[in-house]
XYZ file of N, CA, C and O in Angstrom:
880
model
N 0.329 -28.182 3.221
C -0.453 -27.531 2.166
C -0.944 -28.588 1.176
O -0.194 -29.480 0.792
N -2.190 -28.461 0.754
C -2.751 -29.424 -0.184
C -2.138 -29.234 -1.566
O -1.825 -28.123 -1.982
N -1.983 -30.341 -2.284
C -1.480 -30.253 -3.644
C -2.539 -29.640 -4.541
O -3.711 -30.024 -4.499
N -2.141 -28.711 -5.363
C -3.094 -28.017 -6.220
C -3.372 -28.848 -7.473
O -2.470 -29.484 -8.025
N -4.612 -28.768 -7.927
C -5.003 -29.510 -9.108
C -4.547 -28.799 -10.374
O -4.286 -29.430 -11.385
N -4.485 -27.465 -10.347
C -4.100 -26.695 -11.518
C -2.636 -26.295 -11.403
O -2.103 -26.176 -10.304
N -1.966 -26.073 -12.557
C -0.602 -25.540 -12.499
C -0.604 -24.208 -11.753
O -1.498 -23.387 -11.922
N 0.402 -23.998 -10.938
C 0.444 -22.789 -10.120
C 0.955 -21.612 -10.931
O 1.907 -21.731 -11.698
N 0.291 -20.480 -10.744
C 0.715 -19.225 -11.360
C 1.324 -18.351 -10.276
O 0.614 -17.853 -9.402
N 2.648 -18.184 -10.312
C 3.315 -17.342 -9.336
C 3.094 -15.868 -9.683
O 3.266 -15.460 -10.845
N 2.739 -15.105 -8.664
C 2.404 -13.692 -8.822
C 3.280 -12.868 -7.883
O 3.494 -13.251 -6.727
N 3.794 -11.743 -8.377
C 4.450 -10.750 -7.532
C 3.557 -9.520 -7.467
O 3.079 -9.039 -8.499
N 3.315 -9.039 -6.255
C 2.451 -7.872 -6.034
C 3.320 -6.681 -5.638
O 4.169 -6.788 -4.751
N 3.088 -5.545 -6.291
C 3.775 -4.297 -5.959
C 2.789 -3.355 -5.288
O 1.658 -3.188 -5.763
N 3.201 -2.743 -4.169
C 2.304 -1.822 -3.471
C 3.100 -0.741 -2.753
O 4.311 -0.865 -2.563
N 2.376 0.310 -2.359
C 2.996 1.404 -1.609
C 2.265 1.725 -0.318
O 2.731 2.558 0.460
N 1.095 1.092 -0.107
C 0.257 1.510 1.015
C -0.275 0.376 1.859
O 0.424 -0.592 2.167
N -1.564 0.478 2.204
C -2.149 -0.413 3.207
C -2.368 -1.831 2.710
O -2.435 -2.771 3.506
N -2.517 -2.003 1.398
C -2.610 -3.360 0.866
C -3.965 -4.020 1.019
O -4.030 -5.244 1.150
N -5.045 -3.252 0.964
C -6.358 -3.895 1.086
C -6.649 -4.790 -0.112
O -7.246 -5.864 0.026
N -6.222 -4.378 -1.304
C -6.398 -5.252 -2.461
C -5.486 -6.473 -2.370
O -5.864 -7.565 -2.797
N -4.298 -6.299 -1.809
C -3.442 -7.457 -1.560
C -4.153 -8.456 -0.666
O -4.120 -9.669 -0.930
N -4.804 -7.976 0.386
C -5.495 -8.884 1.301
C -6.586 -9.661 0.578
O -6.766 -10.868 0.818
N -7.305 -8.986 -0.319
C -8.333 -9.675 -1.104
C -7.702 -10.754 -1.977
O -8.258 -11.855 -2.130
N -6.536 -10.479 -2.538
C -5.839 -11.465 -3.361
C -5.341 -12.634 -2.518
O -5.420 -13.793 -2.936
N -4.823 -12.335 -1.331
C -4.368 -13.393 -0.416
C -5.530 -14.308 -0.049
O -5.425 -15.543 -0.103
N -6.658 -13.702 0.317
C -7.828 -14.493 0.727
C -8.325 -15.368 -0.413
O -8.689 -16.532 -0.208
N -8.325 -14.816 -1.629
C -8.785 -15.586 -2.784
C -7.823 -16.729 -3.102
O -8.245 -17.844 -3.430
N -6.518 -16.471 -2.980
C -5.525 -17.499 -3.310
C -5.508 -18.642 -2.313
O -4.967 -19.708 -2.600
N -6.108 -18.430 -1.140
C -6.116 -19.471 -0.108
C -7.157 -20.555 -0.362
O -7.134 -21.586 0.306
N -8.068 -20.348 -1.295
C -9.070 -21.372 -1.578
C -8.388 -22.579 -2.208
O -7.391 -22.453 -2.938
N -8.911 -23.753 -1.935
C -8.254 -24.997 -2.326
C -8.022 -25.108 -3.826
O -7.036 -25.698 -4.264
N -8.959 -24.573 -4.620
C -8.857 -24.773 -6.064
C -8.174 -23.609 -6.778
O -8.153 -23.553 -8.003
N -7.604 -22.664 -6.048
C -6.986 -21.510 -6.687
C -5.638 -21.872 -7.294
O -4.785 -22.475 -6.623
N -5.401 -21.470 -8.550
C -4.095 -21.698 -9.154
C -3.103 -20.574 -8.848
O -1.972 -20.605 -9.326
N -3.535 -19.585 -8.066
C -2.713 -18.405 -7.781
C -1.825 -18.661 -6.565
O -2.292 -19.132 -5.531
N -0.534 -18.337 -6.708
C 0.368 -18.342 -5.559
C 1.086 -17.001 -5.529
O 1.805 -16.661 -6.473
N 0.883 -16.242 -4.474
C 1.579 -14.960 -4.344
C 2.994 -15.262 -3.861
O 3.214 -15.654 -2.713
N 3.956 -15.091 -4.759
C 5.335 -15.462 -4.476
C 6.049 -14.408 -3.645
O 6.933 -14.739 -2.843
N 5.683 -13.137 -3.845
C 6.356 -12.061 -3.120
C 5.529 -10.790 -3.195
O 4.734 -10.591 -4.130
N 5.739 -9.934 -2.203
C 5.162 -8.583 -2.187
C 6.328 -7.612 -2.047
O 7.161 -7.746 -1.147
N 6.387 -6.642 -2.945
C 7.473 -5.665 -2.973
C 6.890 -4.270 -2.820
O 5.875 -3.938 -3.443
N 7.525 -3.448 -1.989
C 7.071 -2.074 -1.784
C 8.235 -1.105 -1.902
O 9.385 -1.440 -1.582
N 7.923 0.103 -2.351
C 8.913 1.181 -2.359
C 8.850 2.001 -1.075
O 9.564 2.992 -0.942
N 8.016 1.571 -0.139
C 7.909 2.245 1.160
C 8.077 1.207 2.272
O 7.331 0.228 2.338
N 9.035 1.460 3.144
C 9.315 0.499 4.218
C 8.159 0.389 5.203
O 7.975 -0.654 5.841
N 7.368 1.469 5.330
C 6.286 1.487 6.314
C 4.939 1.084 5.727
O 3.904 1.231 6.386
N 4.924 0.572 4.506
C 3.660 0.158 3.888
C 3.055 -1.000 4.670
O 3.713 -2.040 4.863
N 1.813 -0.834 5.115
C 1.168 -1.877 5.915
C 0.956 -3.155 5.100
O 0.864 -4.256 5.657
N 0.929 -3.006 3.774
C 0.801 -4.193 2.933
C 1.921 -5.194 3.146
O 1.713 -6.404 3.008
N 3.118 -4.722 3.514
C 4.220 -5.641 3.812
C 3.907 -6.490 5.042
O 4.228 -7.680 5.082
N 3.269 -5.871 6.033
C 2.882 -6.618 7.231
C 1.819 -7.658 6.898
O 1.853 -8.790 7.405
N 0.868 -7.290 6.058
C -0.153 -8.254 5.634
C 0.498 -9.472 4.986
O 0.112 -10.615 5.233
N 1.481 -9.209 4.134
C 2.167 -10.305 3.448
C 2.922 -11.177 4.444
O 2.855 -12.410 4.386
N 3.652 -10.549 5.365
C 4.394 -11.309 6.360
C 3.462 -12.164 7.206
O 3.775 -13.327 7.513
N 2.316 -11.619 7.567
C 1.336 -12.372 8.355
C 0.828 -13.600 7.602
O 0.418 -14.590 8.229
N 0.850 -13.522 6.275
C 0.377 -14.633 5.443
C 1.520 -15.560 5.021
O 1.303 -16.487 4.232
N 2.731 -15.293 5.525
C 3.857 -16.142 5.190
C 4.411 -15.920 3.791
O 5.034 -16.825 3.216
N 4.206 -14.725 3.262
C 4.660 -14.399 1.911
C 5.958 -13.599 1.992
O 6.095 -12.715 2.842
N 6.890 -13.893 1.109
C 8.159 -13.167 1.074
C 7.919 -11.689 0.795
O 7.057 -11.326 -0.026
N 8.660 -10.820 1.466
C 8.529 -9.377 1.257
C 9.898 -8.780 0.946
O 10.930 -9.268 1.420
N 9.845 -7.707 0.167
C 11.055 -6.966 -0.149
C 10.719 -5.469 -0.156
O 9.625 -5.065 -0.543
N 11.718 -4.664 0.236
C 11.598 -3.207 0.211
C 12.691 -2.664 -0.704
O 13.861 -3.022 -0.558
N 12.277 -1.838 -1.656
C 13.225 -1.198 -2.563
C 12.920 0.296 -2.570
O 11.870 0.718 -3.062
N 13.820 1.082 -2.012
C 13.603 2.513 -1.806
C 13.906 3.275 -3.095
O 15.056 3.358 -3.524
N 12.858 3.855 -3.693
C 13.067 4.599 -4.944
C 13.954 5.831 -4.741
O 14.614 6.297 -5.667
N 13.997 6.340 -3.504
C 14.806 7.537 -3.236
C 16.311 7.232 -3.247
O 17.128 8.151 -3.283
N 16.658 5.961 -3.240
C 18.069 5.575 -3.271
C 18.622 5.505 -4.688
O 19.807 5.185 -4.871
N 17.792 5.799 -5.681
C 18.210 5.691 -7.082
C 18.150 7.051 -7.768
O 17.334 7.899 -7.419
N 19.011 7.220 -8.743
C 19.039 8.469 -9.508
C 18.114 8.333 -10.700
O 18.522 7.929 -11.780
N 16.850 8.658 -10.479
C 15.895 8.657 -11.579
C 15.051 7.399 -11.650
O 15.364 6.361 -11.079
N 13.942 7.549 -12.400
C 12.955 6.474 -12.521
C 13.526 5.243 -13.212
O 13.253 4.111 -12.813
N 14.316 5.458 -14.281
C 14.821 4.325 -15.047
C 15.734 3.450 -14.197
O 15.680 2.221 -14.282
N 16.582 4.081 -13.382
C 17.496 3.306 -12.538
C 16.724 2.486 -11.509
O 17.040 1.308 -11.270
N 15.707 3.095 -10.908
C 14.884 2.363 -9.936
C 14.153 1.217 -10.618
O 14.131 0.080 -10.112
N 13.547 1.508 -11.760
C 12.780 0.472 -12.449
C 13.669 -0.684 -12.894
O 13.244 -1.847 -12.888
N 14.892 -0.404 -13.291
C 15.817 -1.473 -13.676
C 16.106 -2.378 -12.476
O 16.087 -3.615 -12.595
N 16.363 -1.757 -11.319
C 16.604 -2.556 -10.106
C 15.352 -3.321 -9.699
O 15.439 -4.470 -9.223
N 14.193 -2.708 -9.901
C 12.931 -3.371 -9.557
C 12.703 -4.584 -10.451
O 12.275 -5.652 -9.970
N 13.002 -4.449 -11.731
C 12.890 -5.594 -12.649
C 13.775 -6.744 -12.176
O 13.335 -7.907 -12.123
N 15.013 -6.425 -11.833
C 15.931 -7.472 -11.377
C 15.406 -8.165 -10.122
O 15.497 -9.389 -9.989
N 14.834 -7.376 -9.206
C 14.301 -7.943 -7.974
C 13.078 -8.808 -8.254
O 12.979 -9.940 -7.746
N 12.153 -8.304 -9.038
C 10.948 -9.077 -9.370
C 11.333 -10.400 -10.032
O 10.804 -11.470 -9.689
N 12.267 -10.342 -10.961
C 12.592 -11.528 -11.756
C 13.301 -12.614 -10.949
O 13.362 -13.769 -11.399
N 13.807 -12.284 -9.778
C 14.365 -13.348 -8.920
C 13.269 -14.309 -8.470
O 13.563 -15.446 -8.089
N 12.009 -13.867 -8.517
C 10.883 -14.724 -8.137
C 10.228 -15.399 -9.347
O 9.290 -16.180 -9.177
N 10.703 -15.071 -10.550
C 10.214 -15.679 -11.802
C 8.688 -15.732 -11.881
O 8.103 -16.790 -12.132
N 8.003 -14.586 -11.692
C 6.541 -14.619 -11.722
C 5.987 -14.717 -13.144
O 6.615 -14.246 -14.097
N 4.824 -15.321 -13.255
C 4.098 -15.305 -14.517
C 3.278 -14.026 -14.655
O 2.925 -13.637 -15.771
N 2.987 -13.375 -13.510
C 2.143 -12.185 -13.509
C 2.654 -11.211 -12.458
O 3.048 -11.621 -11.365
N 2.638 -9.923 -12.800
C 2.949 -8.860 -11.851
C 1.697 -8.014 -11.669
O 1.073 -7.590 -12.655
N 1.339 -7.783 -10.412
C 0.090 -7.100 -10.074
C 0.400 -5.809 -9.312
O 1.119 -5.833 -8.315
N -0.130 -4.705 -9.804
C 0.009 -3.421 -9.122
C -1.191 -3.234 -8.205
O -2.330 -3.239 -8.659
N -0.915 -3.077 -6.916
C -1.997 -2.948 -5.929
C -1.747 -1.697 -5.090
O -1.317 -1.763 -3.945
N -1.991 -0.535 -5.715
C -1.700 0.715 -5.031
C -0.215 1.007 -5.013
O 0.327 1.463 -4.011
N 0.455 0.749 -6.144
C 1.880 1.059 -6.278
C 1.986 2.471 -6.830
O 1.698 2.709 -8.006
N 2.381 3.401 -5.992
C 2.281 4.824 -6.327
C 3.534 5.313 -7.051
O 4.237 6.222 -6.608
N 3.797 4.668 -8.168
C 4.904 5.060 -9.024
C 4.442 5.020 -10.474
O 3.715 4.120 -10.876
N 4.857 6.023 -11.253
C 4.653 5.963 -12.692
C 5.788 5.144 -13.267
O 6.965 5.445 -13.057
N 5.447 4.100 -13.985
C 6.444 3.132 -14.450
C 7.045 3.564 -15.784
O 6.364 4.130 -16.645
N 8.319 3.271 -15.950
C 9.016 3.619 -17.175
C 8.564 2.714 -18.320
O 8.039 1.616 -18.112
N 8.816 3.191 -19.541
C 8.445 2.407 -20.719
C 9.180 1.075 -20.750
O 8.608 0.045 -21.124
N 10.434 1.066 -20.337
C 11.205 -0.185 -20.332
C 10.586 -1.205 -19.383
O 10.525 -2.405 -19.690
N 10.143 -0.743 -18.224
C 9.519 -1.649 -17.254
C 8.247 -2.246 -17.843
O 8.026 -3.458 -17.790
N 7.407 -1.389 -18.396
C 6.130 -1.854 -18.953
C 6.367 -2.841 -20.094
O 5.691 -3.882 -20.179
N 7.329 -2.556 -20.946
C 7.607 -3.464 -22.063
C 8.151 -4.803 -21.570
O 7.841 -5.856 -22.139
N 8.934 -4.773 -20.508
C 9.512 -6.015 -19.972
C 8.426 -6.991 -19.526
O 8.577 -8.212 -19.670
N 7.325 -6.433 -18.983
C 6.231 -7.282 -18.485
C 4.997 -7.207 -19.384
O 3.878 -7.471 -18.921
N 5.195 -6.896 -20.635
C 4.084 -6.777 -21.578
C 3.196 -8.024 -21.545
O 3.679 -9.151 -21.655
N 1.907 -7.799 -21.339
C 0.961 -8.911 -21.353
C 0.869 -9.676 -20.054
O 0.067 -10.616 -19.941
N 1.669 -9.296 -19.054
C 1.591 -9.972 -17.749
C 1.733 -8.962 -16.608
O 2.318 -9.251 -15.573
N 1.137 -7.792 -16.820
C 1.168 -6.706 -15.840
C -0.234 -6.127 -15.728
O -0.767 -5.586 -16.702
N -0.851 -6.263 -14.544
C -2.217 -5.798 -14.316
C -2.242 -4.678 -13.285
O -1.428 -4.639 -12.362
N -3.225 -3.794 -13.440
C -3.440 -2.695 -12.492
C -4.927 -2.570 -12.212
O -5.763 -2.961 -13.030
N -5.254 -1.997 -11.058
C -6.641 -1.657 -10.749
C -6.716 -0.161 -10.512
O -5.816 0.433 -9.913
N -7.786 0.455 -11.030
C -7.933 1.905 -10.948
C -9.339 2.240 -10.462
O -10.320 1.648 -10.928
N -9.469 3.211 -9.536
C -10.779 3.513 -8.942
C -11.624 4.474 -9.764
O -12.043 5.528 -9.304
N -11.884 4.104 -11.008
C -12.852 4.827 -11.834
C -13.266 3.903 -12.966
O -12.662 2.848 -13.178
N -14.281 4.332 -13.700
C -14.697 3.597 -14.885
C -13.898 4.148 -16.063
O -14.336 5.046 -16.776
N -12.697 3.619 -16.221
C -11.843 4.070 -17.315
C -12.562 3.928 -18.657
O -13.375 3.016 -18.815
N -12.333 4.842 -19.601
C -11.283 5.857 -19.629
C -11.573 7.139 -18.843
O -10.785 8.075 -18.910
N -12.669 7.175 -18.108
C -12.926 8.353 -17.280
C -11.939 8.436 -16.121
O -11.597 7.422 -15.512
N -11.518 9.639 -15.816
C -10.798 9.968 -14.574
C -9.523 9.149 -14.375
O -9.341 8.480 -13.371
N -8.660 9.237 -15.366
C -7.313 8.704 -15.169
C -6.615 9.554 -14.111
O -6.939 10.722 -13.912
N -5.654 8.957 -13.420
C -4.928 9.720 -12.418
C -5.607 9.687 -11.059
O -6.245 8.704 -10.691
N -5.504 10.801 -10.326
C -5.893 10.848 -8.917
C -7.262 11.490 -8.712
O -7.875 12.016 -9.635
N -7.752 11.436 -7.456
C -8.970 12.119 -6.994
C -10.197 11.720 -7.827
O -11.038 12.550 -8.168
N -10.293 10.447 -8.121
C -11.336 9.976 -9.037
C -12.743 10.134 -8.461
O -13.675 10.466 -9.191
N -12.901 9.895 -7.163
C -14.242 9.947 -6.573
C -14.756 11.388 -6.535
O -15.920 11.658 -6.864
N -13.891 12.301 -6.161
C -14.259 13.714 -6.161
C -14.617 14.184 -7.568
O -15.612 14.901 -7.763
N -13.858 13.765 -8.527
C -14.107 14.190 -9.912
C -15.415 13.634 -10.446
O -16.145 14.306 -11.178
N -15.752 12.386 -10.073
C -17.020 11.800 -10.504
C -18.204 12.567 -9.917
O -19.208 12.817 -10.602
N -18.079 12.945 -8.636
C -19.151 13.711 -7.996
C -19.274 15.102 -8.609
O -20.391 15.582 -8.875
N -18.149 15.751 -8.843
C -18.188 17.103 -9.419
C -18.782 17.105 -10.821
O -19.398 18.081 -11.238
N -18.619 15.998 -11.546
C -19.165 15.889 -12.893
C -20.649 15.531 -12.897
O -21.288 15.545 -13.949
N -21.199 15.189 -11.718
C -22.605 14.809 -11.638
C -22.894 13.433 -12.203
O -24.023 13.143 -12.623
N -21.902 12.556 -12.196
C -22.101 11.209 -12.731
C -23.129 10.437 -11.913
O -23.189 10.565 -10.688
N -23.908 9.625 -12.596
C -24.873 8.759 -11.909
C -24.288 7.379 -11.633
O -24.851 6.621 -10.848
N -23.171 7.054 -12.295
C -22.501 5.771 -12.076
C -21.000 6.000 -11.880
O -20.418 6.938 -12.423
N -20.413 5.123 -11.104
C -18.979 5.190 -10.828
C -18.514 3.749 -10.644
O -19.317 2.815 -10.748
N -17.245 3.547 -10.368
C -16.797 2.178 -10.173
C -15.295 2.048 -10.251
O -14.558 2.984 -9.945
N -14.845 0.874 -10.692
C -13.412 0.577 -10.740
C -13.135 -0.325 -11.928
O -14.037 -0.978 -12.459
N -11.868 -0.343 -12.323
C -11.463 -1.045 -13.536
C -10.164 -1.806 -13.315
O -9.227 -1.280 -12.713
N -10.101 -3.028 -13.836
C -8.849 -3.768 -13.935
C -8.415 -3.728 -15.390
O -9.225 -3.967 -16.294
N -7.142 -3.420 -15.621
C -6.657 -3.312 -16.994
C -5.218 -3.802 -17.104
O -4.463 -3.802 -16.124
N -4.872 -4.230 -18.298
C -3.474 -4.488 -18.602
C -2.741 -3.155 -18.641
O -3.280 -2.149 -19.099
N -1.510 -3.150 -18.165
C -0.723 -1.920 -18.133
C 0.044 -1.773 -19.442
O 0.701 -2.709 -19.911
N -0.077 -0.573 -20.024
C 0.709 -0.205 -21.195
C 1.446 1.089 -20.877
O 1.364 1.603 -19.759
N 2.136 1.629 -21.859
C 2.907 2.843 -21.634
C 2.016 4.065 -21.408
O 2.471 5.073 -20.882
N 0.753 3.988 -21.787
C -0.183 5.090 -21.542
C -0.736 4.976 -20.122
O -1.310 3.942 -19.761
N -0.583 6.000 -19.318
C -1.027 5.973 -17.921
C -2.517 5.658 -17.834
O -3.342 6.367 -18.419
N -2.849 4.587 -17.107
C -4.241 4.171 -16.907
C -4.975 3.987 -18.240
O -6.184 4.166 -18.328
N -4.218 3.614 -19.288
C -4.814 3.553 -20.616
C -4.774 2.201 -21.286
O -5.134 2.089 -22.449
N -4.342 1.167 -20.566
C -4.234 -0.156 -21.180
C -5.583 -0.822 -21.388
O -6.610 -0.386 -20.844
N -5.634 -1.904 -22.178
C -6.884 -2.608 -22.467
C -7.601 -3.051 -21.195
O -6.991 -3.628 -20.296
N -8.901 -2.783 -21.159
C -9.706 -3.087 -19.980
C -10.056 -4.566 -19.927
O -10.360 -5.198 -20.939
N -10.021 -5.107 -18.710
C -10.342 -6.517 -18.473
C -11.729 -6.648 -17.860
O -12.581 -7.389 -18.357
N -11.963 -5.961 -16.756
C -13.251 -6.042 -16.056
C -13.497 -4.732 -15.325
O -12.568 -4.113 -14.800
N -14.761 -4.308 -15.327
C -15.168 -3.114 -14.597
C -16.370 -3.444 -13.720
O -17.270 -4.181 -14.146
N -16.375 -2.905 -12.506
C -17.539 -3.004 -11.624
C -18.197 -1.637 -11.567
O -17.524 -0.619 -11.319
N -19.496 -1.603 -11.790
C -20.251 -0.354 -11.865
C -21.189 -0.266 -10.670
O -21.945 -1.205 -10.382
N -21.142 0.873 -9.967
C -22.060 1.111 -8.850
C -22.806 2.417 -9.093
O -22.294 3.318 -9.756
N -24.025 2.544 -8.553
C -24.743 3.813 -8.683
C -24.171 4.856 -7.733
O -23.733 4.530 -6.625
N -24.149 6.092 -8.188
C -23.804 7.205 -7.303
C -25.080 7.641 -6.587
O -26.087 7.942 -7.226
N -25.041 7.629 -5.259
C -26.226 7.958 -4.475
C -26.279 9.445 -4.165
O -25.259 10.155 -4.190
N -27.472 9.915 -3.865
C -27.736 11.347 -3.750
C -26.817 12.028 -2.747
O -26.330 13.128 -2.999
N -26.576 11.383 -1.625
C -25.808 12.034 -0.562
C -24.368 11.516 -0.475
O -23.728 11.657 0.566
N -23.891 10.935 -1.553
C -22.523 10.413 -1.540
C -21.497 11.522 -1.352
O -21.631 12.628 -1.889
N -20.471 11.205 -0.593
C -19.275 12.034 -0.475
C -18.137 11.262 -1.145
O -18.278 10.063 -1.429
N -16.998 11.913 -1.385
C -15.863 11.150 -1.915
C -15.505 9.960 -1.030
O -15.129 8.900 -1.534
N -15.656 10.131 0.285
C -15.300 9.056 1.211
C -16.280 7.880 1.121
O -15.872 6.714 1.079
N -17.576 8.186 1.082
C -18.561 7.096 1.017
C -18.474 6.376 -0.324
O -18.620 5.147 -0.407
N -18.226 7.142 -1.369
C -18.087 6.534 -2.692
C -16.851 5.644 -2.734
O -16.886 4.522 -3.263
N -15.764 6.129 -2.148
C -14.533 5.336 -2.119
C -14.741 4.015 -1.385
O -14.241 2.965 -1.825
N -15.467 4.054 -0.281
C -15.702 2.832 0.497
C -16.449 1.797 -0.324
O -16.102 0.610 -0.303
N -17.460 2.235 -1.065
C -18.246 1.290 -1.863
C -17.456 0.787 -3.071
O -17.599 -0.361 -3.474
N -16.630 1.648 -3.628
C -15.782 1.217 -4.743
C -14.759 0.198 -4.262
O -14.487 -0.793 -4.953
N -14.207 0.403 -3.053
C -13.232 -0.551 -2.517
C -13.816 -1.956 -2.420
O -13.133 -2.942 -2.704
N -15.067 -2.050 -2.005
C -15.727 -3.356 -1.905
C -15.697 -4.060 -3.262
O -15.419 -5.266 -3.354
N -15.954 -3.298 -4.316
C -15.961 -3.888 -5.657
C -14.548 -4.220 -6.133
O -14.344 -5.230 -6.822
N -13.571 -3.377 -5.775
C -12.191 -3.682 -6.124
C -11.789 -5.051 -5.591
O -11.114 -5.833 -6.270
N -12.221 -5.330 -4.365
C -11.824 -6.585 -3.712
C -12.521 -7.796 -4.320
O -12.138 -8.934 -4.037
N -13.519 -7.547 -5.166
C -14.172 -8.630 -5.904
C -13.533 -8.840 -7.278
O -13.232 -9.967 -7.666
N -13.323 -7.738 -8.007
C -12.933 -7.906 -9.412
C -11.434 -8.136 -9.597
O -11.042 -8.765 -10.588
N -10.606 -7.678 -8.650
C -9.168 -7.898 -8.850
C -8.808 -9.374 -8.696
O -8.137 -9.945 -9.568
N -9.246 -10.046 -7.634
C -8.985 -11.495 -7.565
C -9.579 -12.259 -8.749
O -8.986 -13.243 -9.215
N -10.732 -11.802 -9.252
C -11.355 -12.460 -10.391
C -10.454 -12.372 -11.617
O -10.194 -13.379 -12.295
N -9.943 -11.172 -11.905
C -9.081 -10.987 -13.075
C -7.779 -11.770 -12.933
O -7.305 -12.388 -13.900
N -7.209 -11.754 -11.733
C -5.958 -12.485 -11.503
C -6.187 -13.982 -11.689
O -5.358 -14.688 -12.282
N -7.313 -14.469 -11.211
C -7.612 -15.898 -11.383
C -7.803 -16.244 -12.860
O -7.332 -17.290 -13.317
N -8.498 -15.384 -13.598
C -8.656 -15.622 -15.040
C -7.289 -15.773 -15.706
O -7.081 -16.663 -16.522
N -6.371 -14.886 -15.336
C -5.029 -14.954 -15.920
C -4.334 -16.254 -15.512
O -3.738 -16.940 -16.344
N -4.419 -16.578 -14.235
C -3.749 -17.775 -13.720
C -4.283 -19.048 -14.370
O -3.537 -20.025 -14.548
N -5.553 -19.049 -14.711
C -6.180 -20.210 -15.346
C -5.913 -20.266 -16.842
O -6.353 -21.208 -17.515
N -5.215 -19.254 -17.369
C -4.942 -19.220 -18.796
C -6.087 -18.702 -19.623
O -6.051 -18.749 -20.866
N -7.116 -18.176 -18.977
C -8.293 -17.685 -19.697
C -8.116 -16.254 -20.188
O -8.729 -15.859 -21.178
N -7.313 -15.466 -19.489
C -7.124 -14.051 -19.805
C -5.748 -13.846 -20.423
O -4.734 -14.222 -19.834
N -5.729 -13.229 -21.591
C -4.476 -12.918 -22.268
C -4.595 -11.543 -22.916
O -5.688 -10.988 -23.058
N -3.442 -11.016 -23.317
C -3.406 -9.750 -24.047
C -3.033 -10.041 -25.482
O -1.955 -10.583 -25.757
N -3.935 -9.697 -26.395
C -3.681 -9.891 -27.817
C -3.350 -8.589 -28.514
O -3.308 -7.518 -27.894
N -3.141 -8.658 -29.813
C -2.790 -7.465 -30.584
C -3.908 -6.428 -30.579
O -3.649 -5.226 -30.649
N -5.157 -6.891 -30.477
C -6.301 -5.979 -30.539
C -6.839 -5.585 -29.169
O -7.710 -4.728 -29.072
N -6.353 -6.233 -28.116
C -6.852 -5.925 -26.784
C -6.872 -7.149 -25.893
O -6.221 -8.168 -26.187
N -7.637 -7.058 -24.800
C -7.726 -8.148 -23.841
C -8.640 -9.252 -24.377
O -9.714 -8.970 -24.929
N -8.201 -10.491 -24.178
C -8.980 -11.658 -24.615
C -9.364 -12.486 -23.408
O -8.524 -12.766 -22.539
N -10.630 -12.898 -23.358
C -11.110 -13.814 -22.331
C -11.655 -15.047 -23.024
O -12.559 -14.942 -23.860
N -11.077 -16.189 -22.701
C -11.440 -17.450 -23.367
C -11.318 -17.328 -24.879
O -12.130 -17.873 -25.630
N -10.292 -16.598 -25.318
C -10.022 -16.463 -26.742
C -10.873 -15.440 -27.468
O -10.682 -15.213 -28.666
N -11.811 -14.822 -26.755
C -12.710 -13.837 -27.366
C -12.291 -12.427 -26.954
O -12.042 -12.165 -25.774
N -12.252 -11.526 -27.930
C -11.882 -10.141 -27.646
C -12.939 -9.494 -26.764
O -14.131 -9.516 -27.089
N -12.500 -8.935 -25.647
C -13.419 -8.232 -24.761
C -13.813 -6.894 -25.369
O -13.058 -6.288 -26.129
N -14.992 -6.411 -24.980
C -15.428 -5.101 -25.427
C -14.463 -4.034 -24.915
O -13.680 -4.270 -23.972
N -14.535 -2.847 -25.480
C -13.639 -1.763 -25.070
C -13.760 -1.459 -23.589
O -12.789 -1.034 -22.949
N -14.931 -1.716 -23.014
C -15.163 -1.458 -21.589
C -14.772 -2.655 -20.713
O -14.888 -2.579 -19.495
N -14.314 -3.750 -21.340
C -14.024 -4.944 -20.574
C -15.293 -5.680 -20.186
O -16.394 -5.367 -20.656
N -15.158 -6.662 -19.336
C -16.299 -7.410 -18.803
C -16.969 -6.555 -17.729
O -16.345 -6.176 -16.745
N -18.244 -6.234 -17.923
C -18.946 -5.327 -17.003
C -19.706 -6.113 -15.928
O -20.420 -7.085 -16.238
N -19.560 -5.668 -14.686
C -20.316 -6.219 -13.577
C -21.062 -5.068 -12.905
O -20.448 -4.100 -12.455
N -22.388 -5.150 -12.862
C -23.197 -4.078 -12.257
C -23.739 -4.534 -10.915
O -24.129 -5.684 -10.767
N -23.739 -3.609 -9.964
C -24.251 -3.945 -8.636
C -25.499 -3.139 -8.345
O -25.761 -2.122 -8.992
């Protein structure tokens, strides 16, 4: 492996499913000048295909079954202990289908990122593509944000905006949004790894400047 020019930022990725965003992060981290190193991938589902993606890339994997714990707090405490064995500078949620406890979020304050398939603050939660279509929206997209105790409510980092087309279905819209997710998530992670992205008292900062409430907008 080539020696990296920039200090390495170790990242732990949490997921529950197929790991398509993980794959985008893996591909981005493989570039010679990337300061990102994915130290581990952890899933609460043993059958998550994202674990296979990680193994194929030579990344450490761990499985922690939430059903083996009595309650969210107990699971999250064990998850914190597991994550911290890898001493990451950043924790990335990539389709991790768990609502995180306040203690977990506070433990990783300012170094916990999530991606959500809507233009937040619109459509927090599930079924975002269907809800955008039912509302008659002309634009849709995805958002990367810092995680806070408010579900899908943390300061926005970057959003990708796509037009809603006349004959879009939830499935076609989801496919086009996924393409944008795979662009903006590696971008945000790299900003953090380079020391350009931080969380301040007033919100997300890029190069020391407070980002707008909508984050950095990218239109396609």
